[in-house]
CSV table of C-alpha atoms in Angstrom, one decimal:
chain,number,residue,atom,x,y,z
A,1,MET,CA,124.0,-86.9,110.0
A,2,HIS,CA,126.9,-86.8,107.6
A,3,ILE,CA,126.3,-84.3,104.8
A,4,HIS,CA,128.9,-83.5,102.2
A,5,LEU,CA,129.3,-81.7,98.8
A,6,THR,CA,132.7,-82.3,97.1
A,7,ASP,CA,134.5,-81.8,93.9
A,8,GLN,CA,136.6,-84.9,94.6
A,9,PRO,CA,135.7,-88.6,93.8
A,10,ILE,CA,133.4,-90.0,96.4
A,11,ASP,CA,134.8,-92.6,98.7
A,12,VAL,CA,131.8,-94.9,98.9
A,13,ALA,CA,133.3,-97.2,101.6
A,14,ALA,CA,133.9,-94.1,103.8
A,15,VAL,CA,130.2,-93.1,103.4
A,16,LEU,CA,129.1,-96.6,104.3
A,17,ALA,CA,131.5,-96.6,107.3
A,18,SER,CA,129.9,-93.4,108.5
A,19,VAL,CA,126.5,-94.9,109.0
A,20,GLN,CA,127.8,-98.0,110.8
A,21,ASP,CA,125.9,-98.3,114.1
A,22,ASP,CA,125.7,-101.0,116.7
A,23,GLY,CA,122.0,-100.5,117.0
A,24,ALA,CA,121.4,-101.0,113.3
A,25,GLY,CA,120.6,-104.3,111.7
A,26,ALA,CA,120.2,-102.8,108.3
A,27,VAL,CA,122.2,-100.5,106.1
A,28,ASN,CA,120.7,-99.3,102.8
A,29,THR,CA,122.7,-97.5,100.2
A,30,PHE,CA,121.8,-95.7,97.0
A,31,ILE,CA,124.6,-94.9,94.6
A,32,GLY,CA,123.9,-92.7,91.6
A,33,THR,CA,126.3,-93.0,88.8
A,34,VAL,CA,126.8,-91.3,85.4
A,35,ARG,CA,125.4,-93.2,82.5
A,36,ASN,CA,126.5,-93.0,78.9
A,37,GLN,CA,123.1,-92.0,77.4
A,38,SER,CA,120.2,-89.9,78.0
A,39,THR,CA,116.9,-89.5,76.0
A,40,GLY,CA,118.5,-91.3,73.2
A,41,ARG,CA,121.7,-89.2,73.0
A,42,ARG,CA,125.1,-90.3,73.8
A,43,VAL,CA,126.5,-88.6,76.9
A,44,VAL,CA,130.2,-88.1,77.0
A,45,ARG,CA,130.4,-86.4,80.5
A,46,LEU,CA,128.4,-84.4,83.0
A,47,ASP,CA,129.0,-81.1,84.7
A,48,TYR,CA,127.4,-80.5,88.0
A,49,GLU,CA,127.0,-77.0,89.3
A,50,ALA,CA,125.9,-76.3,92.9
A,51,TYR,CA,124.8,-73.4,95.0
A,52,ASP,CA,127.0,-74.8,97.8
A,53,ALA,CA,125.7,-73.2,100.9
A,54,MET,CA,122.1,-73.8,100.1
A,55,ALA,CA,122.8,-77.3,98.7
A,56,ILE,CA,124.3,-78.3,102.0
A,57,ARG,CA,121.4,-76.7,103.9
A,58,GLN,CA,118.7,-78.4,101.8
A,59,MET,CA,120.5,-81.8,102.1
A,60,GLU,CA,120.5,-81.3,105.9
A,61,HIS,CA,116.7,-80.4,105.8
A,62,VAL,CA,116.0,-83.6,103.8
A,63,ALA,CA,117.9,-85.7,106.2
A,64,ALA,CA,116.2,-84.0,109.2
A,65,GLN,CA,112.8,-84.7,107.5
A,66,ALA,CA,113.7,-88.4,107.2
A,67,LEU,CA,114.7,-88.5,110.8
A,68,GLU,CA,111.3,-87.1,111.7
A,69,LYS,CA,109.4,-89.6,109.5
A,70,TRP,CA,111.5,-92.6,110.6
A,71,PRO,CA,112.5,-91.8,114.2
A,72,MET,CA,114.2,-95.2,114.4
A,73,LEU,CA,116.8,-94.0,111.8
A,74,ARG,CA,120.3,-94.4,113.4
A,75,GLN,CA,122.5,-92.7,111.0
A,76,VAL,CA,122.1,-90.7,107.7
A,77,ALA,CA,124.9,-89.9,105.2
A,78,VAL,CA,124.6,-88.0,101.9
A,79,THR,CA,127.6,-87.1,99.7
A,80,HIS,CA,127.0,-85.3,96.4
A,81,ARG,CA,129.6,-84.5,93.8
A,82,LYS,CA,129.9,-81.3,91.9
A,83,GLY,CA,132.2,-80.3,88.9
A,84,ARG,CA,133.0,-82.4,86.0
A,85,LEU,CA,132.2,-86.2,86.1
A,86,ASP,CA,132.9,-88.9,83.6
A,87,ILE,CA,130.9,-92.0,82.6
A,88,GLY,CA,130.7,-94.4,85.5
A,89,ASP,CA,131.7,-91.9,88.1
A,90,VAL,CA,129.7,-91.8,91.4
A,91,ALA,CA,127.5,-88.6,91.5
A,92,VAL,CA,125.7,-89.2,94.7
A,93,VAL,CA,125.7,-91.7,97.7
A,94,VAL,CA,122.9,-91.9,100.2
A,95,ALA,CA,123.3,-94.3,103.1
A,96,VAL,CA,121.1,-94.9,106.1
A,97,SER,CA,121.1,-97.4,109.0
A,98,THR,CA,118.0,-98.6,110.9
A,99,PRO,CA,117.2,-101.5,113.2
A,100,HIS,CA,115.2,-103.3,110.5
A,101,ARG,CA,115.4,-103.4,106.8
A,102,ALA,CA,111.9,-102.1,105.7
A,103,ASP,CA,112.5,-98.7,107.2
A,104,SER,CA,116.0,-98.6,105.8
A,105,PHE,CA,114.7,-99.0,102.2
A,106,ALA,CA,111.9,-96.5,102.7
A,107,ALA,CA,114.0,-93.9,104.3
A,108,CYS,CA,116.8,-94.2,101.7
A,109,GLN,CA,114.3,-93.8,98.8
A,110,TYR,CA,112.7,-90.8,100.4
A,111,ILE,CA,116.0,-89.1,100.8
A,112,ILE,CA,117.3,-89.6,97.3
A,113,ASP,CA,113.8,-88.8,95.7
A,114,THR,CA,113.5,-85.6,97.9
A,115,ILE,CA,117.1,-84.5,97.1
A,116,LYS,CA,116.3,-84.6,93.4
A,117,GLN,CA,113.4,-82.2,93.9
A,118,VAL,CA,114.8,-79.6,96.2
A,119,VAL,CA,118.6,-79.5,96.4
A,120,PRO,CA,120.1,-76.7,94.2
A,121,ILE,CA,122.4,-78.8,92.1
A,122,TRP,CA,122.3,-78.6,88.3
A,123,LYS,CA,123.4,-81.2,85.9
A,124,LYS,CA,124.6,-80.3,82.4
A,125,GLU,CA,124.8,-83.2,80.0
A,126,GLU,CA,127.6,-83.0,77.4
A,127,TYR,CA,127.1,-84.8,74.2
A,128,GLU,CA,129.5,-85.2,71.3
A,129,ASP,CA,127.6,-82.4,69.5
A,130,GLY,CA,126.3,-80.1,72.2
A,131,SER,CA,125.0,-79.9,75.8
A,132,VAL,CA,121.7,-79.5,77.7
A,133,TRP,CA,120.9,-78.5,81.3
A,134,VAL,CA,118.8,-81.4,82.5
A,135,ALA,CA,115.1,-80.8,83.4
A,136,ALA,CA,115.3,-77.1,82.6
A,137,HIS,CA,112.5,-77.2,80.1
A,138,PRO,CA,109.1,-78.9,80.1
B,1,MET,CA,116.8,-50.5,96.4
B,2,LYS,CA,119.6,-52.4,94.8
B,3,LEU,CA,119.6,-56.2,94.9
B,4,LYS,CA,122.4,-58.6,94.0
B,5,ILE,CA,121.1,-61.9,92.6
B,6,ALA,CA,123.2,-65.1,92.2
B,7,LEU,CA,122.6,-67.1,89.1
B,8,PHE,CA,123.2,-70.8,88.4
B,9,GLY,CA,122.8,-73.3,85.7
B,10,ILE,CA,120.5,-72.3,82.8
B,11,ALA,CA,119.5,-69.1,84.5
B,12,LYS,CA,123.2,-68.0,84.4
B,13,GLU,CA,123.3,-68.9,80.8
B,14,ILE,CA,120.2,-66.9,80.0
B,15,VAL,CA,121.4,-63.8,81.8
B,16,GLY,CA,125.0,-64.3,80.7
B,17,SER,CA,126.5,-63.7,84.1
B,18,SER,CA,126.8,-65.5,87.4
B,19,SER,CA,125.3,-62.5,89.2
B,20,LEU,CA,123.0,-59.7,88.5
B,21,ASP,CA,122.6,-56.2,90.0
B,22,LEU,CA,119.0,-55.1,89.9
B,23,ASP,CA,117.2,-51.9,90.9
B,24,THR,CA,113.8,-52.7,92.4
B,25,PRO,CA,111.3,-50.8,94.5
B,26,ALA,CA,111.8,-51.0,98.3
B,27,GLY,CA,109.9,-53.9,99.9
B,28,GLN,CA,109.7,-55.7,96.5
B,29,SER,CA,108.2,-59.2,96.9
B,30,VAL,CA,109.6,-62.4,95.6
B,31,THR,CA,106.7,-62.5,93.0
B,32,GLY,CA,107.5,-59.0,91.9
B,33,LEU,CA,111.1,-59.7,91.5
B,34,MET,CA,110.3,-62.8,89.5
B,35,GLN,CA,108.0,-60.8,87.2
B,36,GLN,CA,110.7,-58.1,86.8
B,37,LEU,CA,113.3,-60.7,85.8
B,38,GLN,CA,111.0,-62.6,83.5
B,39,THR,CA,110.2,-59.3,81.7
B,40,GLN,CA,113.8,-58.4,81.3
B,41,TYR,CA,114.8,-61.9,80.3
B,42,PRO,CA,111.9,-63.6,78.6
B,43,ALA,CA,113.7,-66.9,78.2
B,44,LEU,CA,113.3,-67.4,82.0
B,45,GLN,CA,109.5,-67.8,81.3
B,46,LYS,CA,110.2,-70.9,79.3
B,47,LEU,CA,111.8,-72.9,82.2
B,48,SER,CA,109.8,-75.7,83.8
B,49,SER,CA,110.1,-74.0,87.1
B,50,LEU,CA,111.8,-71.0,88.7
B,51,ALA,CA,112.2,-70.2,92.4
B,52,VAL,CA,113.9,-67.6,94.5
B,53,ALA,CA,116.1,-68.4,97.5
B,54,VAL,CA,116.8,-66.0,100.3
B,55,ASN,CA,119.7,-66.7,102.6
B,56,SER,CA,120.0,-70.3,101.4
B,57,GLU,CA,116.3,-71.1,101.9
B,58,TYR,CA,113.4,-71.2,99.4
B,59,ALA,CA,111.5,-68.0,99.8
B,60,THR,CA,107.7,-67.7,99.8
B,61,ASP,CA,106.0,-65.6,97.0
B,62,ASP,CA,105.1,-62.8,99.4
B,63,TYR,CA,108.4,-62.5,101.1
B,64,GLN,CA,109.6,-58.8,101.1
B,65,LEU,CA,113.2,-58.7,99.9
B,66,GLN,CA,115.8,-56.6,101.7
B,67,GLU,CA,119.0,-55.2,100.3
B,68,ARG,CA,121.1,-57.2,102.7
B,69,ASP,CA,119.5,-60.5,101.7
B,70,GLU,CA,121.6,-63.1,99.9
B,71,ILE,CA,119.3,-63.8,96.9
B,72,ALA,CA,119.6,-66.6,94.3
B,73,LEU,CA,117.5,-67.5,91.4
B,74,ILE,CA,116.9,-71.3,91.3
B,75,PRO,CA,116.1,-72.8,87.9
B,76,PRO,CA,114.8,-76.5,87.8
B,77,VAL,CA,117.2,-78.6,89.9
B,78,SER,CA,118.7,-81.8,88.5
B,79,GLY,CA,121.0,-83.2,91.1
B,80,GLY,CA,121.2,-86.9,92.1
């Protein structure tokens, strides 16, 4: 598995290349990007804060869980950004390769959904008139 | 015993610092620590979730904390 946390722009092509596998007929990729609005407010940028060591450990756990659930998975790559991101920037890339496409879609969705639940990374949305830590309050 | 707790995101804002030194009884559990922190900083009670991590893993409620543990408070995550 290829797990990275970086404060530099993500090279999507490099993440895709890292899951290339001669035994794989399918590569599925999820790319999360920064959008310009949230709950009706205009977002001007995001700040991601990470608990680095634990974030990497948890992303590794999620990838390992996916490998258990889909033993046919050939390669798994996850790269997450931290720091300041502007609108349109890539925040996260998940890429998987499998022999057949159905498993590839399922594993990729499982990984991104689980990352959003367990990986200690926090997103602060900056608006023109303030900011909010996302999902902090019910 | 003395514990050092790392803080992130909104928990860091509530406490006003990226780390907190706390005096707590020996053998304090994760639940006990959480109660102590929520009493000291009531705004923590308003979060949609709050977890404690020990040595980069989520800790169970009954885990008994040690002085040498690397402890972090984990407010609701929002990566991705």
